[in-house]
Amino acid sequence: MRLYVCALAAAMLFATAAKAETGYDLWLRYTPVEAQYKNRYAVSAIVAGASSPTLDAARDELNRGLAGMLGAAPATAGTVTGDGALVIGTPASSSVVAGLNLPLNALGREGYLIRNVVIGGRKATVIAANSDVGVLYGAFAYLRLIQSRQPIADTLSAPKTKIRILNHWDNLDRSVERGYAGASIFNWHTLPGHISPRYIDYARANASIGINGMVPNNVNANAAILSAEYIEKAKALADALRPYGIRLYLSVRWSAPMEISKLKTADPMDPAVKAWWQAKAAEIYKAIPDFGGFLVKANSEGQPGPQDYGRNHADGANLIADVIKPYGGVVMWRAFVYANDPKLDRATAAYKEFVPLDGSFRDNVVVQVKNGPIDFMPREPFSPLFAAMPKTSLMLELQITKEYLGQQTHLVYLGPLFEETLKADTYARGPGSTIAKITDGSLDGHATSGVAGVANIGNDADWSGSIFNQANWYVFGRMAWDTEISARAVAEEWTRQTFTADPQFVNPVVNMMMASREAVVDYMTPLGLHHIMAYGHHMGPAPWDDTGPREDWRPVYYHRAAKDGVGVDRVASGYAAQYRSPLKERFSKVAATPEEYLLWFHRLPWDYRVKSGRTLWQEMVAHYRRGVDAVAKMQSDWAALKPYVDDERFGQVTSFLAIQHREAVWWRDACLAYFAQFSGQPFPPDYAPKYPLSYYQAMPIYASPPP
Ligand code: BDP
């Protein structure tokens, strides 16, 4: 018996030392702080005033976090009786907060203040806000400081954008379009009867990074989401998320009135159609009084829309905007549209359709614009639409799920991509007219503003398909809140919370994350190449593919490689001219175009000399090789970090990096084998693709070649 107890104790000890983590806890792990930090973060009591579902969520989170990190949850007290109290609340919910006369005006509805104060001679820390949800955000920020071992310094923070929203491309049958992390977490079958604890953990994670909205269903929407049955289910979900400050919105299918109620038309000018939407809005708002509004993909990639009836996007958007206006709802109308016209450059399409409509949208319509004019590529110049619709609220759409960037396994931190977009200067109103200022509404004084992110969340144990994919969810939320925060700063705080604050670990990991985006550009689509992924699933290289059902779905359309050169002449197509000066002039001249966009804007001969002095072909080879080398470096950097990570997470990252390396080699070799037949120049002496082009062309989906 004694032997057994000893063995058990030893096993338990060992288990604690190498505690496996699935990643379920995301960045909210709340593991014990090291002994030297216990005093710095000690809390004697939580002093909370009145209760509300949101204030209770804040207090519960503080208890959970402090219990995990400091060993025990602090007591709850009504007043400050000793040093070290943590006071939380709004002036309305807490007389202690009210008595402090804090400068809360600048915080708006959602901002928060963390401040070290003295109350009746006792040292205390206060987390205060104008609303309960601001207190919740403050509680998460406070826990973030402890988790990342930062001092509890005075902090004042308010979001720069109003709508910070996840777009789930989840279907009602739980399949997820472009999802690489398992099935949808939203189980419509068991709603409304069962509220999965996972919904609450999802809400906590989102609130911790300031996300305040979600669309649970795919933009390629099923009309059934607007049926009475699904509205009841959506209500249950909205009720579960509400305490965490998250509003529910729905993607709608334009033809829903015909599909659900057998109307003869969905023409936005038809009175019966308007009456249908009016009744539907009333039904939804009765169930969900704070319903956020509708997200619409119309007349895009085969989806129905107002153009089916000779109307335009504004006619459609305004119809539903008017019916939800009295309830405070918003319509997010997507600008991701392009006609199947081979004579038209697809990159110019959204601009051509939307710019003429500037000024005709209602003020509760936000046009949602993808960061680039084509489609979530590893690198695109920003969409010229951002600078061209001053009379319309525009919101930025980013893709968190890595559809075109290695999907589940590749370690690609999207912070640098998001930052590059937000900081891009459109020159809409002269220098300094960044996308950040357009999406936050400040450039042209729009009241509605926001950022949308296509979610990478599924029911995998680690939510996002890999530990490092979690960082992309995290950075989306942090940048939607603070459009000026740097990708590096966010990578650092994420790493500290997700793994450890030990600088021996943090520094190399942050460097690895920061380099990862350029690596994927290099091994997939350097020098402005784009959309050369295999048709349909978008995994793996297929620059040769010319078989898709539409010309603008075929990779060859996007590079047009031939003996005389490669790239698309987007000066001739009119695309470069869609930018404001001085960008249009810059992009129109080959020598002035930044090299990362070279083949995006120009068609150039293979012997064109780039800035390095190499020919275009040699430069392309160098980029592809550099990308693969960067992944090999990630592998060796990560291998050295084994002592800092539990085996489970270490093992996942190690094997995924090996997959990424193998696939990066595949990308490099397949693309170079293809382009080599046109370049008329040899490979460098120390490199050649391992197999002939025909081998790569014959390879089945999801089967990278043996190393
Ligand atoms: C493309 C995706 C497709 C989406 C579409 C969209 O491949 O699955 O439906 O974007 O954004 O990138 O609507």
Tab-separated table of C-alpha atoms and ligand atoms in Angstrom, residues 169 177-178 218-220 297 300-301 334 336 338 346 370 374-377 397 399 403-404 454 531 536 538, ligand 1:
chain	number	residue	atom	x	y	z
A	169	TRP	CA	-18.056	30.845	-42.175
A	177	GLU	CA	-16.105	26.779	-45.146
A	178	ARG	CA	-12.335	27.316	-45.087
A	218	ASN	CA	-21.484	31.537	-43.276
A	219	VAL	CA	-21.654	34.494	-45.668
A	220	ASN	CA	-22.716	31.915	-48.240
A	297	LYS	CA	-22.857	38.667	-49.482
A	300	SER	CA	-20.963	37.563	-55.581
A	301	GLU	CA	-19.753	34.136	-56.596
A	334	ARG	CA	-19.734	43.041	-48.452
A	336	PHE	CA	-16.289	41.235	-52.346
A	338	TYR	CA	-16.515	40.441	-59.258
A	346	ARG	CA	-10.773	41.163	-61.449
A	370	LYS	CA	-11.412	42.833	-47.817
A	374	ILE	CA	-8.362	40.016	-54.991
A	375	ASP	CA	-8.712	37.682	-52.060
A	376	PHE	CA	-6.794	37.250	-48.790
A	377	MET	CA	-3.503	36.465	-50.516
A	397	GLU	CA	-12.387	42.557	-43.477
A	399	GLN	CA	-9.123	36.633	-42.832
A	403	GLU	CA	-7.128	29.722	-46.406
A	404	TYR	CA	-4.286	30.822	-48.684
A	454	VAL	CA	-13.051	35.571	-40.723
A	531	HIS	CA	-3.530	33.209	-56.538
A	536	GLY	CA	-10.965	24.902	-55.078
A	538	HIS	CA	-6.397	26.488	-52.263
B	1	BDP	C1	-12.993	33.229	-50.901
B	1	BDP	C2	-13.271	31.858	-50.361
B	1	BDP	C3	-14.714	31.493	-50.409
B	1	BDP	C4	-15.546	32.596	-49.778
B	1	BDP	C5	-15.235	33.920	-50.434
B	1	BDP	C6	-15.928	35.092	-49.746
B	1	BDP	O1	-12.503	30.937	-51.108
B	1	BDP	O2	-14.877	30.271	-49.745
B	1	BDP	O3	-16.893	32.317	-49.872
B	1	BDP	O4	-13.851	34.170	-50.343
B	1	BDP	O5	-15.233	35.838	-49.070
B	1	BDP	O6	-11.698	33.565	-50.514
B	1	BDP	O7	-17.121	35.275	-49.888
